[in-house]
Tab-separated table of C-alpha atoms in Angstrom:
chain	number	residue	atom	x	y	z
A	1	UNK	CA	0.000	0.000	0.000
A	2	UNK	CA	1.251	3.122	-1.305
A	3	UNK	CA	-1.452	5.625	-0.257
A	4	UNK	CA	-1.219	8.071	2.782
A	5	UNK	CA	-1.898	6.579	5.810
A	6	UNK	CA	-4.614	7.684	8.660
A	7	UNK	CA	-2.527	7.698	11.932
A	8	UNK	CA	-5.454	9.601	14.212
A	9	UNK	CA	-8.808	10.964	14.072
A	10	UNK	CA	-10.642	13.880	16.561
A	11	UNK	CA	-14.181	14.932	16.192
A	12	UNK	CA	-16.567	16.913	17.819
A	13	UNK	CA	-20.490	16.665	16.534
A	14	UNK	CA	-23.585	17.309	18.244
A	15	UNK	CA	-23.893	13.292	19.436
A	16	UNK	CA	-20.054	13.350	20.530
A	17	UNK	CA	-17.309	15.486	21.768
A	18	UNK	CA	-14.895	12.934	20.852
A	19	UNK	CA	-14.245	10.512	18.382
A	20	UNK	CA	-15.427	7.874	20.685
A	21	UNK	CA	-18.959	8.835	21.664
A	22	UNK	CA	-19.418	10.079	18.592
A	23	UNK	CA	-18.567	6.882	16.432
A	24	UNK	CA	-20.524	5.023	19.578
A	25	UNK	CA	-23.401	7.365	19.400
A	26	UNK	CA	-23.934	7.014	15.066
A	27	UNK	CA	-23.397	2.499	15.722
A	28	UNK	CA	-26.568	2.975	18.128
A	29	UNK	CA	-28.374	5.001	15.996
A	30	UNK	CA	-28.375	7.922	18.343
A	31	UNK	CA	-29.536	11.525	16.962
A	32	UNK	CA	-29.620	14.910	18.377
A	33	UNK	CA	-32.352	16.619	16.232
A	34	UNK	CA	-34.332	19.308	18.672
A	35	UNK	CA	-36.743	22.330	18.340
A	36	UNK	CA	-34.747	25.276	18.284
A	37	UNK	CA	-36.049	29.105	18.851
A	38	UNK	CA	-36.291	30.060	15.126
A	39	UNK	CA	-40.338	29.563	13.573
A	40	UNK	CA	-40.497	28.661	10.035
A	41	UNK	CA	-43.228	30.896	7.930
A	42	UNK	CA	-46.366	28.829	9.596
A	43	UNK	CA	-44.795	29.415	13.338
A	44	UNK	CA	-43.708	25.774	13.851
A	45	UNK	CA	-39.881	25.501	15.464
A	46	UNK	CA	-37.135	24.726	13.122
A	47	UNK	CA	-35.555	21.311	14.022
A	48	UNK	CA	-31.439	21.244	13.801
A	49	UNK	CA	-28.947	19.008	14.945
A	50	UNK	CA	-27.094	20.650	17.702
A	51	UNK	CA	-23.791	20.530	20.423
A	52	UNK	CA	-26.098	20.950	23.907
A	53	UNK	CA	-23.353	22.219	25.049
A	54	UNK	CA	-23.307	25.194	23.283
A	55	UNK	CA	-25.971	28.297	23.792
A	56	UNK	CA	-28.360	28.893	21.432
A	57	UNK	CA	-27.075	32.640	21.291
A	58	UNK	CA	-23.522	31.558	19.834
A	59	UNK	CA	-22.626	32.987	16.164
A	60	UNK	CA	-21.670	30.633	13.552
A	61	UNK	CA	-18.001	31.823	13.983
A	62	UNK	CA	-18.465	31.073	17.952
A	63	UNK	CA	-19.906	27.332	17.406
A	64	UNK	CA	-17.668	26.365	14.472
A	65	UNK	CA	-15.053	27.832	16.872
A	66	UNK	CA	-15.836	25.786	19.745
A	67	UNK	CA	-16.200	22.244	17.790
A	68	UNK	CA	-13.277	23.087	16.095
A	69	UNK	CA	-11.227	23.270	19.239
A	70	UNK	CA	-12.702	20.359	20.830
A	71	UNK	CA	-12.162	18.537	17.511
A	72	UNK	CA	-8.708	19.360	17.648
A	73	UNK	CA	-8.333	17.703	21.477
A	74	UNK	CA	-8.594	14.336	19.767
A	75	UNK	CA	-5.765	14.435	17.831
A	76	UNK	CA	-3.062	17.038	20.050
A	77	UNK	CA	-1.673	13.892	21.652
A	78	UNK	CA	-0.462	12.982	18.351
A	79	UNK	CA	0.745	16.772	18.037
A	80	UNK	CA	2.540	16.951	20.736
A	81	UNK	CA	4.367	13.627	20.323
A	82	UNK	CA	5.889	14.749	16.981
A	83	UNK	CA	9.311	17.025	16.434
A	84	UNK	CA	8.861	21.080	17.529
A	85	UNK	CA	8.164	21.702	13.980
A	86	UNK	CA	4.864	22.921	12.585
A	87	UNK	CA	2.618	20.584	11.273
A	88	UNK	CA	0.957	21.764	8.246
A	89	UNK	CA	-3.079	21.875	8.269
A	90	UNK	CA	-5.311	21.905	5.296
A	91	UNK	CA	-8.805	23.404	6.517
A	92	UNK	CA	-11.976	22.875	4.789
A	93	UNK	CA	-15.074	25.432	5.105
A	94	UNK	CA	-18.685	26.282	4.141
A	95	UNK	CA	-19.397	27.167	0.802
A	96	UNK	CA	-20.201	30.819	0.052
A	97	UNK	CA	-24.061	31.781	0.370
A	98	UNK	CA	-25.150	28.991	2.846
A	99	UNK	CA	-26.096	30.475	6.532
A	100	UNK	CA	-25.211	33.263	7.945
A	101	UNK	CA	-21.423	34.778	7.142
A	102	UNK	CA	-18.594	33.092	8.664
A	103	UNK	CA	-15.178	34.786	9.963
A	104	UNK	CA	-12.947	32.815	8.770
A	105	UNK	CA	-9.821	34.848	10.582
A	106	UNK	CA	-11.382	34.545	14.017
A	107	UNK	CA	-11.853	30.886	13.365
A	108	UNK	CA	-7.941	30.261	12.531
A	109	UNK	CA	-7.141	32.603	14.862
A	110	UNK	CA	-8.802	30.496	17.927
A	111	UNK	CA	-7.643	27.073	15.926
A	112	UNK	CA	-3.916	28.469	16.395
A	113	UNK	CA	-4.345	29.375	19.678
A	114	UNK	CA	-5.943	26.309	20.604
A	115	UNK	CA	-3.047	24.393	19.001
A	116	UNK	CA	-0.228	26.246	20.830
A	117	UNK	CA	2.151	26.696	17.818
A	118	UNK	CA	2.263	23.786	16.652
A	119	UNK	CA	-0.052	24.283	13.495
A	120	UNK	CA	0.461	26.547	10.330
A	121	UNK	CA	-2.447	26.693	8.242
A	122	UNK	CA	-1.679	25.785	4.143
A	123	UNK	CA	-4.865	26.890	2.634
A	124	UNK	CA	-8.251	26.992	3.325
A	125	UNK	CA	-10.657	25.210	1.445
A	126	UNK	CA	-14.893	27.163	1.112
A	127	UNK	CA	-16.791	24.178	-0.418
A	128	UNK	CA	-18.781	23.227	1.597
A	129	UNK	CA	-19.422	19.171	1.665
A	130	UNK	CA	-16.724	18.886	-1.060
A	131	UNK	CA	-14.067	21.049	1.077
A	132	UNK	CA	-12.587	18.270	3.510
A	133	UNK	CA	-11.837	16.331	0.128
A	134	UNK	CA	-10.257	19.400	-1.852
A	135	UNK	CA	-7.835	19.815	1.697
A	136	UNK	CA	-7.432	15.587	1.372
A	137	UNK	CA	-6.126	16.035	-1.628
A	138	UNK	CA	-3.647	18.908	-1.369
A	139	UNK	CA	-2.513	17.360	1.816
A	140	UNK	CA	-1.655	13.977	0.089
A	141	UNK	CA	0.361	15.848	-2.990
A	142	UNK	CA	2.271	17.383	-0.222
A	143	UNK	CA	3.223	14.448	1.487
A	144	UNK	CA	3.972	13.014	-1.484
A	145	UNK	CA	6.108	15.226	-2.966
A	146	UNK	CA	7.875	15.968	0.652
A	147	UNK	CA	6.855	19.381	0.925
A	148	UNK	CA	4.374	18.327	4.169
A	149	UNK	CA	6.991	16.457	6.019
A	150	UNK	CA	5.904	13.336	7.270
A	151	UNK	CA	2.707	14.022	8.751
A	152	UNK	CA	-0.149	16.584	7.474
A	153	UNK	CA	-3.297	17.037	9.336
A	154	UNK	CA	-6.476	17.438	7.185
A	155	UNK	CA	-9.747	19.070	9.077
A	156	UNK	CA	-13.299	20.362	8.227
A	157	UNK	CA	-15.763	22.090	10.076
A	158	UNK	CA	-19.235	23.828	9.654
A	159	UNK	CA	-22.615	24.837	11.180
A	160	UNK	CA	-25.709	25.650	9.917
A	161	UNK	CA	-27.182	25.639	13.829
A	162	UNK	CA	-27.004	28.891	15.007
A	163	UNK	CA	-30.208	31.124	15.016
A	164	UNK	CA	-28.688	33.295	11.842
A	165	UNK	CA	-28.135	29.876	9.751
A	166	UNK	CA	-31.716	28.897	10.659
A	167	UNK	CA	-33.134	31.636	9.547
A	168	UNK	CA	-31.539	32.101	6.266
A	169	UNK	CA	-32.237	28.709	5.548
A	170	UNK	CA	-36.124	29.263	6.213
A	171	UNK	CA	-35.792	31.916	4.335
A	172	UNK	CA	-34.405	29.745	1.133
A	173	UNK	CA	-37.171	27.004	2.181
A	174	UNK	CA	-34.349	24.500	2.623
A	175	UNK	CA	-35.319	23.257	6.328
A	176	UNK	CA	-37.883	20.349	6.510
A	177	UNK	CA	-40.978	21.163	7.622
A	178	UNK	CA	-44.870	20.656	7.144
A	179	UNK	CA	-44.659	22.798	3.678
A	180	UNK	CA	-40.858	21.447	2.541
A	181	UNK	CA	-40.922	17.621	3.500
A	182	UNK	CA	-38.170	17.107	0.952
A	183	UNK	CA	-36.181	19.402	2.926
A	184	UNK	CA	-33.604	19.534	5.692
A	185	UNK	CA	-32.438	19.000	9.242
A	186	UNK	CA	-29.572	21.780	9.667
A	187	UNK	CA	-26.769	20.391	11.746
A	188	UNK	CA	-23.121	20.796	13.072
A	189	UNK	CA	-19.587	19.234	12.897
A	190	UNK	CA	-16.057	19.161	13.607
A	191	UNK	CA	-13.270	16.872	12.706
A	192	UNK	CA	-9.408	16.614	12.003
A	193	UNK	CA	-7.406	13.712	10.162
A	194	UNK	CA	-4.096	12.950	10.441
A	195	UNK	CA	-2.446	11.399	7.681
A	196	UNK	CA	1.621	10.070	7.183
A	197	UNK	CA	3.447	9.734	4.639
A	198	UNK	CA	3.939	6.066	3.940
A	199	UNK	CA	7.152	4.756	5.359
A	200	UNK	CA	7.394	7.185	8.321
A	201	UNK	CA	5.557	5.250	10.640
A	202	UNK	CA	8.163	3.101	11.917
A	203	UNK	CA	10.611	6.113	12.316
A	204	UNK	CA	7.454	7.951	14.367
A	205	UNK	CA	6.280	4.930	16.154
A	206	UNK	CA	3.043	5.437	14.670
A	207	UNK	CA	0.302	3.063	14.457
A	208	UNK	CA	-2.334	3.402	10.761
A	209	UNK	CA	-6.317	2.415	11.114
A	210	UNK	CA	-6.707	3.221	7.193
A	211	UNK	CA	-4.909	4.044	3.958
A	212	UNK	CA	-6.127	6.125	1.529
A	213	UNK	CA	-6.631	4.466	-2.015
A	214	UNK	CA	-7.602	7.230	-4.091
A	215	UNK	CA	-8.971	11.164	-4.242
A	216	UNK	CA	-11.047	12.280	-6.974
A	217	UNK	CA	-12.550	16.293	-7.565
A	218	UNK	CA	-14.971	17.203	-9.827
A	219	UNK	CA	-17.485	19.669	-10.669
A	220	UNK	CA	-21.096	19.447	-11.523
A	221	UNK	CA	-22.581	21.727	-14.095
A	222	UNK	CA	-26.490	21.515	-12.801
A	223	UNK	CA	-25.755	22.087	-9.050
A	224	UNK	CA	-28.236	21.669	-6.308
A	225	UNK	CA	-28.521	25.710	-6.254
A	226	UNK	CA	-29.149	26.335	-9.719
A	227	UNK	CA	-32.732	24.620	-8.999
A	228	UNK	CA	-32.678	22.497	-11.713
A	229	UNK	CA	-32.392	18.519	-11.858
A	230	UNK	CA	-28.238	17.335	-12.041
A	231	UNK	CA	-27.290	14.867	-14.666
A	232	UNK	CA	-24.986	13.964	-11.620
A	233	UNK	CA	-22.151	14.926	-14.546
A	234	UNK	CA	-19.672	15.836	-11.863
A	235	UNK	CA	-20.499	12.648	-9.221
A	236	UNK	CA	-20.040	10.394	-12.445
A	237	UNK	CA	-15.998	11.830	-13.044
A	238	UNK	CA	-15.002	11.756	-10.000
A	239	UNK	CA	-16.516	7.856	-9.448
A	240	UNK	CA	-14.532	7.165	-12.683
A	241	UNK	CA	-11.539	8.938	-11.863
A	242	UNK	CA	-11.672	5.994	-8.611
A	243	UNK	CA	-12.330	3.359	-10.052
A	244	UNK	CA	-9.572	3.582	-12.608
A	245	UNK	CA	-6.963	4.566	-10.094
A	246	UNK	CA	-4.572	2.202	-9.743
A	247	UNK	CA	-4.008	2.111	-5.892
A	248	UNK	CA	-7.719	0.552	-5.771
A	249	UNK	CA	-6.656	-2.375	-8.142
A	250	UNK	CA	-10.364	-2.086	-10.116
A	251	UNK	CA	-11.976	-3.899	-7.089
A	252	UNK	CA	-15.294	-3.084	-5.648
A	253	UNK	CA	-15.784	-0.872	-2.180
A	254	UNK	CA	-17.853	-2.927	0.438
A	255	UNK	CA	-19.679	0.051	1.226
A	256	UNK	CA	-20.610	3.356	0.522
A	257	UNK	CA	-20.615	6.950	2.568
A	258	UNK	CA	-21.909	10.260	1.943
A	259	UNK	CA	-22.093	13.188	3.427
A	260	UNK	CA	-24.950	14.402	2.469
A	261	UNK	CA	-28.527	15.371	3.900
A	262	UNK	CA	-31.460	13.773	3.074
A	263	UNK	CA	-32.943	15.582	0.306
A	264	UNK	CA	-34.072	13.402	-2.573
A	265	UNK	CA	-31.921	15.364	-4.837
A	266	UNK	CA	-28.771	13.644	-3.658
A	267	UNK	CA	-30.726	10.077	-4.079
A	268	UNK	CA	-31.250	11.129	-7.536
A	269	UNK	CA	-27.754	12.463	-8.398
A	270	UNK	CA	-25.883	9.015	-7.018
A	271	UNK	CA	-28.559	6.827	-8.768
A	272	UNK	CA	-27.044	8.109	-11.776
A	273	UNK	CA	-23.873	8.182	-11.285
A	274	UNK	CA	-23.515	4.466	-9.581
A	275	UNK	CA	-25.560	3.058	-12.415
A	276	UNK	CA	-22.220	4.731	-14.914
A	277	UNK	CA	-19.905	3.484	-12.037
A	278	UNK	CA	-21.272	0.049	-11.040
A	279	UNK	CA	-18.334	-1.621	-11.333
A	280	UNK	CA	-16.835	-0.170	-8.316
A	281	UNK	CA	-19.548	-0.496	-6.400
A	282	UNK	CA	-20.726	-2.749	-3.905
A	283	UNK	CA	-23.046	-5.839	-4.027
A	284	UNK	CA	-25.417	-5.186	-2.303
A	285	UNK	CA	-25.420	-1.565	-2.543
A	286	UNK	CA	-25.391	-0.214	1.140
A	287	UNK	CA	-25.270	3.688	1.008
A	288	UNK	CA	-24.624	5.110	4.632
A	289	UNK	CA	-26.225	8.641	4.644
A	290	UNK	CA	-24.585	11.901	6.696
A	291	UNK	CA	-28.167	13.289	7.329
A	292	UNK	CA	-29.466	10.517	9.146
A	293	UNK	CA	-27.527	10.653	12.718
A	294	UNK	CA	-25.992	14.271	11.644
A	295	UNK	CA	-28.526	16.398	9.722
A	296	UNK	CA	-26.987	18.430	7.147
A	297	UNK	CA	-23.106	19.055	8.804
A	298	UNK	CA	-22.400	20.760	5.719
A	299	UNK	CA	-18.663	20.569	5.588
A	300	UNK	CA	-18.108	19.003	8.829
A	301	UNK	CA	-19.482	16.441	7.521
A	302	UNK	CA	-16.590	15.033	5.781
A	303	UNK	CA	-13.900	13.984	8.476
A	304	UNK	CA	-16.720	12.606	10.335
A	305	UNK	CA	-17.899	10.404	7.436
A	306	UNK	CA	-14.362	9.325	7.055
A	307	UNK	CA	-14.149	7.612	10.588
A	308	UNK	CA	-17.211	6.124	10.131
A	309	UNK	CA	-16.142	4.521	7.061
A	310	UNK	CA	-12.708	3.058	8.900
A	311	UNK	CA	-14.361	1.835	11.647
A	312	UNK	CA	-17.722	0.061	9.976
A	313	UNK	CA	-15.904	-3.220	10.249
A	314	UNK	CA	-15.354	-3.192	13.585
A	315	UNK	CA	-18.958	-2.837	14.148
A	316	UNK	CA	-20.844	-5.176	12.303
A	317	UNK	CA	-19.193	-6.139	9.011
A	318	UNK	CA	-16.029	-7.596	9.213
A	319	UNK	CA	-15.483	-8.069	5.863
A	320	UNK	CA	-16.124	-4.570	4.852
A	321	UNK	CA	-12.956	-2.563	4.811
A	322	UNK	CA	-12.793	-0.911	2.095
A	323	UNK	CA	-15.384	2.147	1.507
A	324	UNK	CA	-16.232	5.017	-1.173
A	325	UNK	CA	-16.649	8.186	1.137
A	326	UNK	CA	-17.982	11.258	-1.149
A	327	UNK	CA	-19.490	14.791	-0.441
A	328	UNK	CA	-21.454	17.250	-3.224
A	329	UNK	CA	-21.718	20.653	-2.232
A	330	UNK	CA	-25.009	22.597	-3.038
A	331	UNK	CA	-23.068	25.064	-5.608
A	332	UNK	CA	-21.700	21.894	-7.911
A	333	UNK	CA	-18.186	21.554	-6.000
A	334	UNK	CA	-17.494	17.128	-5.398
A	335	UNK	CA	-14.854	15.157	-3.783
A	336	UNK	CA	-14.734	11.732	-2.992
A	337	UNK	CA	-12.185	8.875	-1.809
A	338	UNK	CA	-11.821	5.411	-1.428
A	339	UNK	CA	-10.047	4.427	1.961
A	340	UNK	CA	-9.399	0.921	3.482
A	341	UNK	CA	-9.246	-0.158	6.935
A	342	UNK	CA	-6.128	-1.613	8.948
A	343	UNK	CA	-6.622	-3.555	11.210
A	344	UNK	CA	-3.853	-3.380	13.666
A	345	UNK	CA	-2.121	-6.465	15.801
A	346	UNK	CA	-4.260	-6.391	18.288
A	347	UNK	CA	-7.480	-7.011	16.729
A	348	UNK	CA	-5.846	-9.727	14.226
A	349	UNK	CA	-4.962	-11.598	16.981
């Protein structure tokens, strides 16, 4: 295996502060969805999936902020175990025109300070669902070419939560409700991975739970905001661009991850493009939805997503360790990756 390798993971999501209880929560089914203050136009609340712990009176800055930071917890053991020098970070973001406006300084600003130093921030990545993949990518060039050092850490975060979000989203009937059943549940989400360059573990006494197979971009030309139905052009490349890579060997994923809501439109757009892509995927078709435990994380959603897929087999399906994880953005933006699960010595034995 050539691919970069996953060496730790630390999330923060309305059903977990910690990679843990969150990955715990989503095996039991667990969801967070609650009536918030905002009133949709016929005076019913607006569900959302939301971090308790956090006041309703928070900004969007001040909750992506605070999962952020507690995000980052899970993974500053790893941090702080590595040489004084910076590790690089690849960020992903919202996409423009979705919730309320996001301050994207303050936000690195508290990550830095959260990380004492030991971060320096690449680029920044606004595409919403498709962001954590755009930073996946760059990250793994980097390593690659040796510009990253040995380790990189890759992170996302998002909320469409806070009372601004909610509103704007009534506002573009996007929230599911007695006049918008096809719509959605706005939610939250934080997560980092970090990934190695292969052949450094040894030298960092690092221990892998996946290893990334393949990254594919695209870009759909009839996006979900343009209104009109997508010819899932963009999901269909970036499927291709997989299955032909040859890290994945032309075999077939066990399962499949997205990180999207629950709006039919997505349905529709990966109906199309698995029936182009069959090949690589699985038989039976099992298609683990974002929206379901997490509402609409937007571009939290990825990281989280990610775990999930490593650590499927060690909940129910043994056999299953290799997954397609993908994310479409509502303004056309796509990324998606096949990763594979390692299993390490103490669960083979």
């Amino acid at each position: 295996m050539s691919g970069a390798q996953v060496v730790g993971l630390g999330l923060c999501t309305p059903i977990g502060t910690s990679t843990q209880m969150t990955l715990a929560s989503l095996r039991a089914g667990l969801v967070r969805f609650t009536r918030t203050e905002v009133l949709d136009d016929v005076g019913e609340p607006v569900r959302a999936s939301r971090l308790s712990l956090l006041g309703d009176s928070l900004s969007r800055t001040e909750r992506m902020a605070a999962l952020a930071q507690q995000a980052l917890a899970g993974v500053r053991p790893l941090l702080d175990s590595l040489s004084p020098r910076r590790v690089p970070l690849y960020l992903g973001l919202p996409e423009a025109g979705l919730g309320a406006r996001m301050e994207q300084e303050a936000l690195v600003e508290a990550l830095l300070a959260e990380s004492e130093g030991r971060l320096e921030v690449v680029q920044v990545y606004e595409a919403g669902r498709a962001a954590f993949f755009e930073a996946l990518a760059s990250a793994q060039q980097d390593l690659h070419s040796g510009r990253a050092g040995a380790v990189a850490l890759v992170g996302a975060v998002d909320s469409l939560a806070d009372s601004a979000s909610l509103e704007a989203l009534v506002g573009a009937r996007l929230h599911l409700g007695r006049r918008n059943p096809d719509g959605r549940i706005p939610g939250e989400a934080a997560g980092f991975v970090a990934l190695a360059r292969p052949g450094a573990l040894k030298s960092l006494k690092l221990e892998a739970s996946g290893v990334l197979l393949g990254t594919a971009l695209a870009v759909e030309t009839r996006p979900f905001a343009q209104g009109r139905p997508s010819q899932a052009e963009g999901l269909t490349e970036a499927l291709r661009a997989l299955r032909e890579a040859p890290a994945a060997s032309a075999r077939r994923v066990d399962s499949v991850v997205a990180c999207q809501p629950g709006d039919s439109f997505w349905a529709t757009e990966f109906s199309r493009a698995y029936l182009r892509n069959a090949s690589l995927m699985p038989e039976p078709l099992r298609v683990l939805v974002a929206g379901e435990g997490l509402g609409d994380a937007g571009a939290g959603a990825g990281p989280v997503m990610l775990a999930v897929a490593l650590h499927r087999a060690r909940w129910r399906h043994p056999s299953a360790r290799r997954a397609l994880v993908y994310g479409s953005a509502d303004g056309g933006r796509i990324g998606a990756c096949v990763v594979e699960m390692i299993r390490n010595a103490k669960e083979e034995a």
